[in-house]
Amino acid sequence: VLARLGGTARTRDEAPARRSSPRLAPFVGRGAQLDELRRAFAAAVHGGAVVCRVIGKSGAGKSTLIHRFIDDTIERGDVTVLAGRCYEQESVPYKTVDNVVDALVGHLVRLPAETALQLAPDHLPALVRVFPVFERVASWADAASGAFGMYDPRELRDLAFAALRELLIGVSRVRPLVVYIDDVQWGDVDGATLLAGLLEQRDDLRMLLVLAYRSEDADNPCLSLLAASPAIRGALHAGGTVTVDALTTAETLDLALELIGRDTPDAAARAAWVVRESDGNALFIHELVRHLEAGFSAMATEGTPLDEVLWQRVCRQPDAARRLLEVIAVAGQPIRLRAAQEAAGTPALPPEVVTGLRFGQLVRGTGPSLDDEIHTFHDRIRETVVAHLPAASRAAHHLRLAATLEASGGVAPETIAAHFRGAGELAKASDYYVAAADLAMRALAFERAEGYYRQAAELAQTEIAKAAVCEKQIHYYTNMARFADAYAVGRDAVALFGVKLPAKFIPPLFLADVARVMLRLRGRAPATLLELPTATDPRIEAAVRLICAVAKAAYQLRPELCVAISTKVVDLCLRHGNTRDCAIGYMVFGTIFQGGVLGRHAVGDAFGRLALALIDKYGNTAQLAEVAFVVGYFGTSWLRPATEAEALWRTAYDAGRATNDLFHTGCAIAGTTMSLVMRGAPIAVLRDESERHVDFLQRRGLREPLIVLMSARRARGLLGASTDGEVLCPEAGLAGAELDRRLAGFGSKHLAHFHYVLETQLQYLLGHVEQAAVAAETSASYRKESPGLLHAAEHELWSALVAAARADAPGLGRLRRRSLVGVVKRGYGKLAGWAATCPHNFASKASLVAGELARLRGKPDDALRSYAAAATAAALAGHLQIAGLAHALAARLAAPADAAGHRDAAARYYTQWGAPVLAARAAGNC
C-alpha cells in the first residue's frame, strides 16, 4: 500500500512525499475508479465544489487508489492537494478536518508573505479562535490579534466557518484544490458540520473533496450527518460514490506475481495460493506474500484469517520491537517516538529496532528522530495487536502512556484522559476530560465538548467531583440556549445531595416552600442575614452552587421556576448557613419575587443590598455583574432616583467585562440606555452613552441590547436630534414586520417590551395618536414579561396618556369613552402609588396623568394645577420630556394670556432635551 503521511499539502512544484517502506506497491486493476475520480476533479475545476466518496472494506486499497489519482493529477497540471486522515483513538476538536487544516497552514506559510496576506479572510480572529494553528502564518499576525469572544458561541463559529470557506475560495482561485480525507468513519460531528457548511454555497469554490471510509463502518454519527446534509448531497459528483471492491482473480494473480517476482521459483504456485487465500483483499495479498518471504509454507497458512497472519508476523519480532509496537498500537494515534520508547520502558532502544519495524511495514512515521511521530502502518495492524493483548497488558501500557504523556507536557488532555481511563484511573481521567471539554468549548467544537463533559461526569468518583462537572455542563447548555438540558443536568446533580428540584413549576409546592421560608424569616430584617454562619457541609455548598448555576436556565424555561428553586436556596441557607454562591438565591427570592412581583419594594431593595454585601463578604466577583444589574433593575429604581440604578449598572458593566459575563454586560448597557430615555436625560447624553457601546455589542453578537440602542437611535432621529456620524450596524435598518419578528424571538422579552413602550411614547409625542395606540396595544401584550421592571411603570404612563388623547375623538361612543377614561384612571392609580414611595422618579408622571384625568372629567382648573405640579416635579428631577409635555398640555387648556408662556416653556424644555421637532411644534412653528 502506498503510504502517505496525513496532513500534507502538495503542488506540482513540490517534490512528492517519501514513504517509509523500501518498496512501492504495484497499482493493479483500478482503471475505472481512477477515471471516475478524474472526471470528478474536472467537474470541480469548471463547475464549483464537488464531493466524491471512496468506500470499500478495510485493506481493499482505497488509499492506494486515491494517492495514485493525486500523483497523476499533480503530474498533469497545477493543483494544490490538502491531505489528511482521521484516527480512531484521536480526539482533537474538528478531527475530521484537523489534518487538512494543518496542511492548509503548511501551504500558506510557504507562500510569499504578501500573497498570504492577500488571502487573509474576513473574520480572521474568529477563524484563529477555532483553529489556533493559523497563528503560524506570520503575515497574518496583526489581523489575527483581534480575536474576541461573542455572547453566542454558535454565531462566532458560523463566522469562523465562513472565514475558512472564504480562504479556501481564495486558494482555489490560484490553483484548483483536491482535499482528501481518509478514514472518515472515525471523524467527528463538529468536523462534519464544518464540511457541510463549507459546501452550502459552492459555485466559487474550485475544489474536489474526496472522502474515503470503510464500508463496514459507515453507520456512525459523522457519516450519518454527511449523508443527510443537503449541501453534501448537492455537491456529490454524478458518479457519486467510487466503490473499491475486492480485486478480481486475474487482478489478484497479477499483483501477487508482481510482489513475489515473476522469475522466482514456484512463483505461479505461490501466486495461486495467494489468490485462493486473499479473497482479493489488497492488504491481505501483501501480508500473505510477506508471510511466504519469511519462510512459511503455503500449507501452514491455509485458511488462516488476516488478523492471525498479521499477529504471527508481530510475534516474530524481537522482544524490544514487539513491546514498542504494542505501545504504539495502544496509543492509537501518532505519538512521538521518544514518548513511545519511554512508555515501552526502552528509552535507549537501538535504531535498528525501529528501522526493522519500518521496513517490515508495521509502523511508519514523519522521520527518524526521537521527536518525530510514529504510528502503525495500517489501522488493521493496530486493531490486530490491541485485540490480541491481554487486558492487564493493555491497562499497563495505557498507564505508562498516560504517565509519560502527562510528564512530557503539551499533549492534548483528551489523549491523556483516554489512557488514564484505559488504565482504570477513572478520577484522573475525569479531570482530564474536563480540561479537554474546556478546550473544545474554546475551539467551539460543541459536540466534542458536550461528549467530554458527559464522560467526565460519568467517571467522577465522588459526588462533589461530579457536582463540579455538572456545573460546567449547566453553563455549557445554558450558553448554547439548551435550557431544558441545563435544567435537567442541574436537577439530577442537586438530587445527589438530597435536594429535590421540581421538574416544572408547581404552584402548591412553591407556596409551601415560600411559607416555610417566611416562617424562618419572621421578625428578621434582610440585613441581619449577612451575619448567618458560613455553611460547613460541602454537600450544602455544592447544592447551593448548583441551584444558583441553573437559575438562569430555569428563568428562561419559566420565570416562576427560577423563583421556586431560588426559594430553596434561601431555605437551605437559613437552616445551614450562607455559602459563597448564595447571593443569587437571596436576590431572586427577595429582589425579584418580593420586590418586583409582589410589589414589596422596600423588602426587595433590602434583599438586593444583602446580595451585594454577600458578594463583597465572600469575594465572589463572578456573580457581581448579575447581582448588580438585577438589584438596579428590580430594586433600586422603585425607591431612589434612577441615577442610583445607573450607578449599579456601571458596576455591572465593569464586572461583566472583567469576568467575561457578556450577557449581563449587555443587560447593563441596555438598562442604562432605557433609564436615560425614561428619565428624560438630554438626548446628547443618551447618544454619547449608547454610541460608545455599539461596536462592543456588535462584535460580541449581543443582538438584543443592540436593538434597544438602535430603537433609541431611531427615536432620536424622529425627534430631530442629529444622528450624523453614529456607528451603523445591521440592526439600524430593522423596521416593520422584520423588527417585530426579531423582537418576538428575544430570549429576554422584557427588552422587546421596552421597544414598544418607547414606540408608544414616541408616536404620542409626535401627535400620531392612533399609531401610538397600536404600539400601546402591543406593549400591553408584553406586560407579563416585565413584572417589577421600571419600564412597566413607563407603559402605564404612556398608555394612560394615549387613552386620554383618544377619549377626545369626535363621535366617540359613551361606553368607549368610559373605557378609555378607565385606562387613564388605572394608570394614575398605579403611578400615584409608586410616587408615594419614590417621588423623584414618579411624582411628575403621576401628576401629569392626574391632569389628564381631571381634564376628561371636565375640571380644567384641577387639570392645570396638576400640570403645574408635574412641570415643577419634572424640573426638579430632570425629567425634561415630562416638563415639556406638562407645559404643552397646559397650553391647550389655559387662557390665551397664559397659553403663550406655557408654549414657550414647553419649547424651552424640549430644546434642552434635544428634541427640536417637539420644540417647534410646541412653539406653534409646525
PDB file of C-alpha atoms in Angstrom, residues 657-876:
ATOM      1  CA  ARG A 657     -16.217  42.930  31.202  1.00  0.00           C
ATOM      2  CA  ALA A 658     -13.728  41.747  33.837  1.00  0.00           C
ATOM      3  CA  THR A 659     -15.292  38.286  34.258  1.00  0.00           C
ATOM      4  CA  ASN A 660     -16.443  37.832  30.640  1.00  0.00           C
ATOM      5  CA  ASP A 661     -20.094  37.771  31.741  1.00  0.00           C
ATOM      6  CA  LEU A 662     -21.189  39.098  28.375  1.00  0.00           C
ATOM      7  CA  PHE A 663     -24.899  38.539  28.970  1.00  0.00           C
ATOM      8  CA  HIS A 664     -25.117  40.841  31.981  1.00  0.00           C
ATOM      9  CA  THR A 665     -22.675  43.294  30.435  1.00  0.00           C
ATOM     10  CA  GLY A 666     -25.147  43.684  27.576  1.00  0.00           C
ATOM     11  CA  CYS A 667     -28.048  43.900  30.040  1.00  0.00           C
ATOM     12  CA  ALA A 668     -26.267  46.711  31.907  1.00  0.00           C
ATOM     13  CA  ILE A 669     -25.816  48.645  28.656  1.00  0.00           C
ATOM     14  CA  ALA A 670     -29.465  48.163  27.706  1.00  0.00           C
ATOM     15  CA  GLY A 671     -30.649  49.077  31.201  1.00  0.00           C
ATOM     16  CA  THR A 672     -28.651  52.304  31.217  1.00  0.00           C
ATOM     17  CA  THR A 673     -30.000  53.273  27.791  1.00  0.00           C
ATOM     18  CA  MET A 674     -33.556  52.578  28.879  1.00  0.00           C
ATOM     19  CA  SER A 675     -33.128  54.567  32.085  1.00  0.00           C
ATOM     20  CA  LEU A 676     -31.744  57.591  30.246  1.00  0.00           C
ATOM     21  CA  VAL A 677     -34.758  57.514  27.938  1.00  0.00           C
ATOM     22  CA  MET A 678     -37.268  57.106  30.752  1.00  0.00           C
ATOM     23  CA  ARG A 679     -35.863  59.848  32.990  1.00  0.00           C
ATOM     24  CA  GLY A 680     -35.604  62.328  30.143  1.00  0.00           C
ATOM     25  CA  ALA A 681     -31.842  62.798  30.185  1.00  0.00           C
ATOM     26  CA  PRO A 682     -30.577  65.142  27.442  1.00  0.00           C
ATOM     27  CA  ILE A 683     -30.607  63.271  24.168  1.00  0.00           C
ATOM     28  CA  ALA A 684     -26.952  64.205  23.590  1.00  0.00           C
ATOM     29  CA  VAL A 685     -26.073  62.295  26.775  1.00  0.00           C
ATOM     30  CA  LEU A 686     -28.145  59.350  25.568  1.00  0.00           C
ATOM     31  CA  ARG A 687     -26.360  59.419  22.237  1.00  0.00           C
ATOM     32  CA  ASP A 688     -22.876  59.516  23.782  1.00  0.00           C
ATOM     33  CA  GLU A 689     -23.699  56.721  26.228  1.00  0.00           C
ATOM     34  CA  SER A 690     -25.170  54.379  23.637  1.00  0.00           C
ATOM     35  CA  GLU A 691     -22.701  55.097  20.827  1.00  0.00           C
ATOM     36  CA  ARG A 692     -19.710  54.043  22.883  1.00  0.00           C
ATOM     37  CA  HIS A 693     -21.197  50.562  23.236  1.00  0.00           C
ATOM     38  CA  VAL A 694     -22.397  49.813  19.704  1.00  0.00           C
ATOM     39  CA  ASP A 695     -19.130  48.306  18.484  1.00  0.00           C
ATOM     40  CA  PHE A 696     -18.744  46.196  21.628  1.00  0.00           C
ATOM     41  CA  LEU A 697     -22.268  44.804  21.340  1.00  0.00           C
ATOM     42  CA  GLN A 698     -21.924  44.124  17.634  1.00  0.00           C
ATOM     43  CA  ARG A 699     -18.550  42.374  17.935  1.00  0.00           C
ATOM     44  CA  ARG A 700     -19.886  40.128  20.663  1.00  0.00           C
ATOM     45  CA  GLY A 701     -23.140  39.351  18.915  1.00  0.00           C
ATOM     46  CA  LEU A 702     -25.292  40.815  21.714  1.00  0.00           C
ATOM     47  CA  ARG A 703     -28.239  41.467  19.392  1.00  0.00           C
ATOM     48  CA  GLU A 704     -30.934  42.101  21.972  1.00  0.00           C
ATOM     49  CA  PRO A 705     -29.315  45.034  23.814  1.00  0.00           C
ATOM     50  CA  LEU A 706     -28.057  46.270  20.447  1.00  0.00           C
ATOM     51  CA  ILE A 707     -31.645  46.564  19.181  1.00  0.00           C
ATOM     52  CA  VAL A 708     -32.520  48.531  22.334  1.00  0.00           C
ATOM     53  CA  LEU A 709     -29.784  51.012  21.397  1.00  0.00           C
ATOM     54  CA  MET A 710     -30.988  51.113  17.812  1.00  0.00           C
ATOM     55  CA  SER A 711     -34.573  51.783  18.963  1.00  0.00           C
ATOM     56  CA  ALA A 712     -33.278  54.725  20.972  1.00  0.00           C
ATOM     57  CA  ARG A 713     -31.306  55.931  17.946  1.00  0.00           C
ATOM     58  CA  ARG A 714     -34.423  55.809  15.772  1.00  0.00           C
ATOM     59  CA  ALA A 715     -36.332  57.800  18.384  1.00  0.00           C
ATOM     60  CA  ARG A 716     -33.612  60.452  18.460  1.00  0.00           C
ATOM     61  CA  GLY A 717     -33.794  60.796  14.697  1.00  0.00           C
ATOM     62  CA  LEU A 718     -37.577  61.202  14.642  1.00  0.00           C
ATOM     63  CA  LEU A 719     -37.389  63.806  17.398  1.00  0.00           C
ATOM     64  CA  GLY A 720     -34.995  65.832  15.274  1.00  0.00           C
ATOM     65  CA  ALA A 721     -31.751  65.045  17.073  1.00  0.00           C
ATOM     66  CA  SER A 722     -28.776  64.601  14.771  1.00  0.00           C
ATOM     67  CA  THR A 723     -27.603  61.036  14.112  1.00  0.00           C
ATOM     68  CA  ASP A 724     -24.737  62.084  11.822  1.00  0.00           C
ATOM     69  CA  GLY A 725     -21.539  60.161  12.402  1.00  0.00           C
ATOM     70  CA  GLU A 726     -23.160  57.495  14.539  1.00  0.00           C
ATOM     71  CA  VAL A 727     -21.973  53.902  14.228  1.00  0.00           C
ATOM     72  CA  LEU A 728     -24.221  51.962  11.898  1.00  0.00           C
ATOM     73  CA  CYS A 729     -24.939  48.255  12.141  1.00  0.00           C
ATOM     74  CA  PRO A 730     -27.458  45.882  10.522  1.00  0.00           C
ATOM     75  CA  GLU A 731     -29.912  46.441  13.387  1.00  0.00           C
ATOM     76  CA  ALA A 732     -30.142  50.142  12.474  1.00  0.00           C
ATOM     77  CA  GLY A 733     -32.165  49.271   9.378  1.00  0.00           C
ATOM     78  CA  LEU A 734     -34.667  46.956  11.060  1.00  0.00           C
ATOM     79  CA  ALA A 735     -38.262  48.135  10.842  1.00  0.00           C
ATOM     80  CA  GLY A 736     -41.829  46.938  10.455  1.00  0.00           C
ATOM     81  CA  ALA A 737     -42.598  43.243  10.307  1.00  0.00           C
ATOM     82  CA  GLU A 738     -38.932  42.212  10.299  1.00  0.00           C
ATOM     83  CA  LEU A 739     -38.300  44.134  13.518  1.00  0.00           C
ATOM     84  CA  ASP A 740     -41.438  42.686  15.120  1.00  0.00           C
ATOM     85  CA  ARG A 741     -40.251  39.190  14.182  1.00  0.00           C
ATOM     86  CA  ARG A 742     -36.838  39.763  15.712  1.00  0.00           C
ATOM     87  CA  LEU A 743     -38.346  41.173  18.887  1.00  0.00           C
ATOM     88  CA  ALA A 744     -40.742  38.245  19.227  1.00  0.00           C
ATOM     89  CA  GLY A 745     -37.729  35.915  19.168  1.00  0.00           C
ATOM     90  CA  PHE A 746     -35.930  37.651  22.037  1.00  0.00           C
ATOM     91  CA  GLY A 747     -34.865  35.431  24.889  1.00  0.00           C
ATOM     92  CA  SER A 748     -35.064  38.481  27.188  1.00  0.00           C
ATOM     93  CA  LYS A 749     -38.545  39.594  26.189  1.00  0.00           C
ATOM     94  CA  HIS A 750     -38.568  42.474  28.668  1.00  0.00           C
ATOM     95  CA  LEU A 751     -36.075  44.163  26.335  1.00  0.00           C
ATOM     96  CA  ALA A 752     -38.545  43.688  23.487  1.00  0.00           C
ATOM     97  CA  HIS A 753     -41.231  45.199  25.722  1.00  0.00           C
ATOM     98  CA  PHE A 754     -39.158  48.351  26.161  1.00  0.00           C
ATOM     99  CA  HIS A 755     -39.092  48.876  22.395  1.00  0.00           C
ATOM    100  CA  TYR A 756     -42.893  49.046  22.255  1.00  0.00           C
ATOM    101  CA  VAL A 757     -43.047  51.288  25.332  1.00  0.00           C
ATOM    102  CA  LEU A 758     -40.638  53.647  23.595  1.00  0.00           C
ATOM    103  CA  GLU A 759     -42.629  53.454  20.361  1.00  0.00           C
ATOM    104  CA  THR A 760     -45.813  54.351  22.262  1.00  0.00           C
ATOM    105  CA  GLN A 761     -44.082  57.378  23.815  1.00  0.00           C
ATOM    106  CA  LEU A 762     -42.563  58.493  20.521  1.00  0.00           C
ATOM    107  CA  GLN A 763     -45.765  58.306  18.464  1.00  0.00           C
ATOM    108  CA  TYR A 764     -47.736  60.055  21.203  1.00  0.00           C
ATOM    109  CA  LEU A 765     -45.265  62.942  21.448  1.00  0.00           C
ATOM    110  CA  LEU A 766     -45.274  63.324  17.657  1.00  0.00           C
ATOM    111  CA  GLY A 767     -49.073  63.579  17.705  1.00  0.00           C
ATOM    112  CA  HIS A 768     -49.699  60.236  15.992  1.00  0.00           C
ATOM    113  CA  VAL A 769     -52.302  59.086  18.471  1.00  0.00           C
ATOM    114  CA  GLU A 770     -53.658  56.083  16.566  1.00  0.00           C
ATOM    115  CA  GLN A 771     -50.157  54.776  15.818  1.00  0.00           C
ATOM    116  CA  ALA A 772     -49.359  55.262  19.483  1.00  0.00           C
ATOM    117  CA  ALA A 773     -52.475  53.240  20.359  1.00  0.00           C
ATOM    118  CA  VAL A 774     -51.295  50.337  18.189  1.00  0.00           C
ATOM    119  CA  ALA A 775     -47.884  50.406  19.877  1.00  0.00           C
ATOM    120  CA  ALA A 776     -49.535  50.579  23.315  1.00  0.00           C
ATOM    121  CA  GLU A 777     -51.652  47.530  22.498  1.00  0.00           C
ATOM    122  CA  THR A 778     -48.552  45.553  21.501  1.00  0.00           C
ATOM    123  CA  SER A 779     -46.767  46.818  24.601  1.00  0.00           C
ATOM    124  CA  ALA A 780     -49.639  45.564  26.748  1.00  0.00           C
ATOM    125  CA  SER A 781     -49.141  42.051  25.346  1.00  0.00           C
ATOM    126  CA  TYR A 782     -45.581  42.116  26.760  1.00  0.00           C
ATOM    127  CA  ARG A 783     -46.514  43.346  30.255  1.00  0.00           C
ATOM    128  CA  LYS A 784     -46.310  39.849  31.711  1.00  0.00           C
ATOM    129  CA  GLU A 785     -42.657  39.731  30.624  1.00  0.00           C
ATOM    130  CA  SER A 786     -41.721  42.743  32.769  1.00  0.00           C
ATOM    131  CA  PRO A 787     -43.104  42.288  36.289  1.00  0.00           C
ATOM    132  CA  GLY A 788     -41.316  44.597  38.687  1.00  0.00           C
ATOM    133  CA  LEU A 789     -39.312  46.358  35.968  1.00  0.00           C
ATOM    134  CA  LEU A 790     -39.213  50.135  35.697  1.00  0.00           C
ATOM    135  CA  HIS A 791     -40.410  50.298  32.124  1.00  0.00           C
ATOM    136  CA  ALA A 792     -43.598  48.533  33.252  1.00  0.00           C
ATOM    137  CA  ALA A 793     -44.379  51.841  35.009  1.00  0.00           C
ATOM    138  CA  GLU A 794     -43.461  53.677  31.831  1.00  0.00           C
ATOM    139  CA  HIS A 795     -46.005  51.537  29.980  1.00  0.00           C
ATOM    140  CA  GLU A 796     -48.706  52.674  32.395  1.00  0.00           C
ATOM    141  CA  LEU A 797     -47.745  56.328  31.870  1.00  0.00           C
ATOM    142  CA  TRP A 798     -47.808  56.414  28.098  1.00  0.00           C
ATOM    143  CA  SER A 799     -50.767  54.060  27.730  1.00  0.00           C
ATOM    144  CA  ALA A 800     -52.769  56.350  30.024  1.00  0.00           C
ATOM    145  CA  LEU A 801     -51.751  59.443  28.047  1.00  0.00           C
ATOM    146  CA  VAL A 802     -52.661  57.761  24.743  1.00  0.00           C
ATOM    147  CA  ALA A 803     -56.034  56.729  26.149  1.00  0.00           C
ATOM    148  CA  ALA A 804     -56.656  60.311  27.330  1.00  0.00           C
ATOM    149  CA  ALA A 805     -55.875  61.660  23.873  1.00  0.00           C
ATOM    150  CA  ARG A 806     -58.130  59.127  22.188  1.00  0.00           C
ATOM    151  CA  ALA A 807     -61.003  59.907  24.549  1.00  0.00           C
ATOM    152  CA  ASP A 808     -61.233  63.350  22.917  1.00  0.00           C
ATOM    153  CA  ALA A 809     -62.007  61.911  19.472  1.00  0.00           C
ATOM    154  CA  PRO A 810     -65.256  63.281  17.993  1.00  0.00           C
ATOM    155  CA  GLY A 811     -68.165  60.869  17.651  1.00  0.00           C
ATOM    156  CA  LEU A 812     -66.757  58.517  20.282  1.00  0.00           C
ATOM    157  CA  GLY A 813     -69.414  56.314  21.883  1.00  0.00           C
ATOM    158  CA  ARG A 814     -70.176  56.716  25.549  1.00  0.00           C
ATOM    159  CA  LEU A 815     -69.077  53.224  26.531  1.00  0.00           C
ATOM    160  CA  ARG A 816     -65.880  53.518  24.541  1.00  0.00           C
ATOM    161  CA  ARG A 817     -65.035  56.838  26.163  1.00  0.00           C
ATOM    162  CA  ARG A 818     -65.754  55.402  29.600  1.00  0.00           C
ATOM    163  CA  SER A 819     -63.399  52.527  28.855  1.00  0.00           C
ATOM    164  CA  LEU A 820     -60.612  54.909  27.822  1.00  0.00           C
ATOM    165  CA  VAL A 821     -61.122  57.050  30.907  1.00  0.00           C
ATOM    166  CA  GLY A 822     -60.840  53.833  32.928  1.00  0.00           C
ATOM    167  CA  VAL A 823     -57.401  53.194  31.422  1.00  0.00           C
ATOM    168  CA  VAL A 824     -56.331  56.708  32.445  1.00  0.00           C
ATOM    169  CA  LYS A 825     -57.725  56.223  35.951  1.00  0.00           C
ATOM    170  CA  ARG A 826     -55.932  52.892  36.383  1.00  0.00           C
ATOM    171  CA  GLY A 827     -52.647  54.400  35.178  1.00  0.00           C
ATOM    172  CA  TYR A 828     -52.950  57.278  37.621  1.00  0.00           C
ATOM    173  CA  GLY A 829     -53.666  54.925  40.499  1.00  0.00           C
ATOM    174  CA  LYS A 830     -50.541  52.886  39.820  1.00  0.00           C
ATOM    175  CA  LEU A 831     -48.304  55.917  39.295  1.00  0.00           C
ATOM    176  CA  ALA A 832     -49.610  57.640  42.410  1.00  0.00           C
ATOM    177  CA  GLY A 833     -48.828  54.543  44.455  1.00  0.00           C
ATOM    178  CA  TRP A 834     -45.256  54.424  43.148  1.00  0.00           C
ATOM    179  CA  ALA A 835     -44.873  58.188  43.668  1.00  0.00           C
ATOM    180  CA  ALA A 836     -45.680  57.718  47.354  1.00  0.00           C
ATOM    181  CA  THR A 837     -42.502  55.655  47.849  1.00  0.00           C
ATOM    182  CA  CYS A 838     -40.276  57.321  45.222  1.00  0.00           C
ATOM    183  CA  PRO A 839     -41.466  60.836  44.338  1.00  0.00           C
ATOM    184  CA  HIS A 840     -38.238  61.620  42.492  1.00  0.00           C
ATOM    185  CA  ASN A 841     -38.961  59.011  39.803  1.00  0.00           C
ATOM    186  CA  PHE A 842     -42.764  59.069  39.703  1.00  0.00           C
ATOM    187  CA  ALA A 843     -44.298  62.261  41.126  1.00  0.00           C
ATOM    188  CA  SER A 844     -44.078  64.245  37.880  1.00  0.00           C
ATOM    189  CA  LYS A 845     -45.575  61.414  35.875  1.00  0.00           C
ATOM    190  CA  ALA A 846     -48.395  60.779  38.345  1.00  0.00           C
ATOM    191  CA  SER A 847     -49.293  64.497  38.350  1.00  0.00           C
ATOM    192  CA  LEU A 848     -49.267  64.589  34.553  1.00  0.00           C
ATOM    193  CA  VAL A 849     -51.788  61.746  34.285  1.00  0.00           C
ATOM    194  CA  ALA A 850     -53.829  63.319  37.132  1.00  0.00           C
ATOM    195  CA  GLY A 851     -54.101  66.445  35.000  1.00  0.00           C
ATOM    196  CA  GLU A 852     -55.378  64.464  32.019  1.00  0.00           C
ATOM    197  CA  LEU A 853     -57.874  62.644  34.209  1.00  0.00           C
ATOM    198  CA  ALA A 854     -59.183  65.938  35.614  1.00  0.00           C
ATOM    199  CA  ARG A 855     -59.462  67.372  32.094  1.00  0.00           C
ATOM    200  CA  LEU A 856     -61.509  64.369  30.922  1.00  0.00           C
ATOM    201  CA  ARG A 857     -63.784  64.826  33.941  1.00  0.00           C
ATOM    202  CA  GLY A 858     -64.412  68.455  32.984  1.00  0.00           C
ATOM    203  CA  LYS A 859     -62.324  70.027  35.763  1.00  0.00           C
ATOM    204  CA  PRO A 860     -59.951  72.381  33.903  1.00  0.00           C
ATOM    205  CA  ASP A 861     -58.694  74.203  36.993  1.00  0.00           C
ATOM    206  CA  ASP A 862     -57.731  70.920  38.675  1.00  0.00           C
ATOM    207  CA  ALA A 863     -56.091  69.837  35.450  1.00  0.00           C
ATOM    208  CA  LEU A 864     -53.974  72.999  35.239  1.00  0.00           C
ATOM    209  CA  ARG A 865     -52.888  72.655  38.855  1.00  0.00           C
ATOM    210  CA  SER A 866     -51.826  69.052  38.171  1.00  0.00           C
ATOM    211  CA  TYR A 867     -49.927  70.094  35.027  1.00  0.00           C
ATOM    212  CA  ALA A 868     -48.119  72.753  37.057  1.00  0.00           C
ATOM    213  CA  ALA A 869     -47.264  70.237  39.753  1.00  0.00           C
ATOM    214  CA  ALA A 870     -45.987  67.849  37.065  1.00  0.00           C
ATOM    215  CA  ALA A 871     -43.818  70.553  35.494  1.00  0.00           C
ATOM    216  CA  THR A 872     -42.333  71.568  38.847  1.00  0.00           C
ATOM    217  CA  ALA A 873     -41.587  67.980  39.920  1.00  0.00           C
ATOM    218  CA  ALA A 874     -40.154  67.169  36.482  1.00  0.00           C
ATOM    219  CA  ALA A 875     -37.848  70.188  36.552  1.00  0.00           C
ATOM    220  CA  LEU A 876     -36.525  69.165  39.982  1.00  0.00           C
TER     221      LEU A 876
END
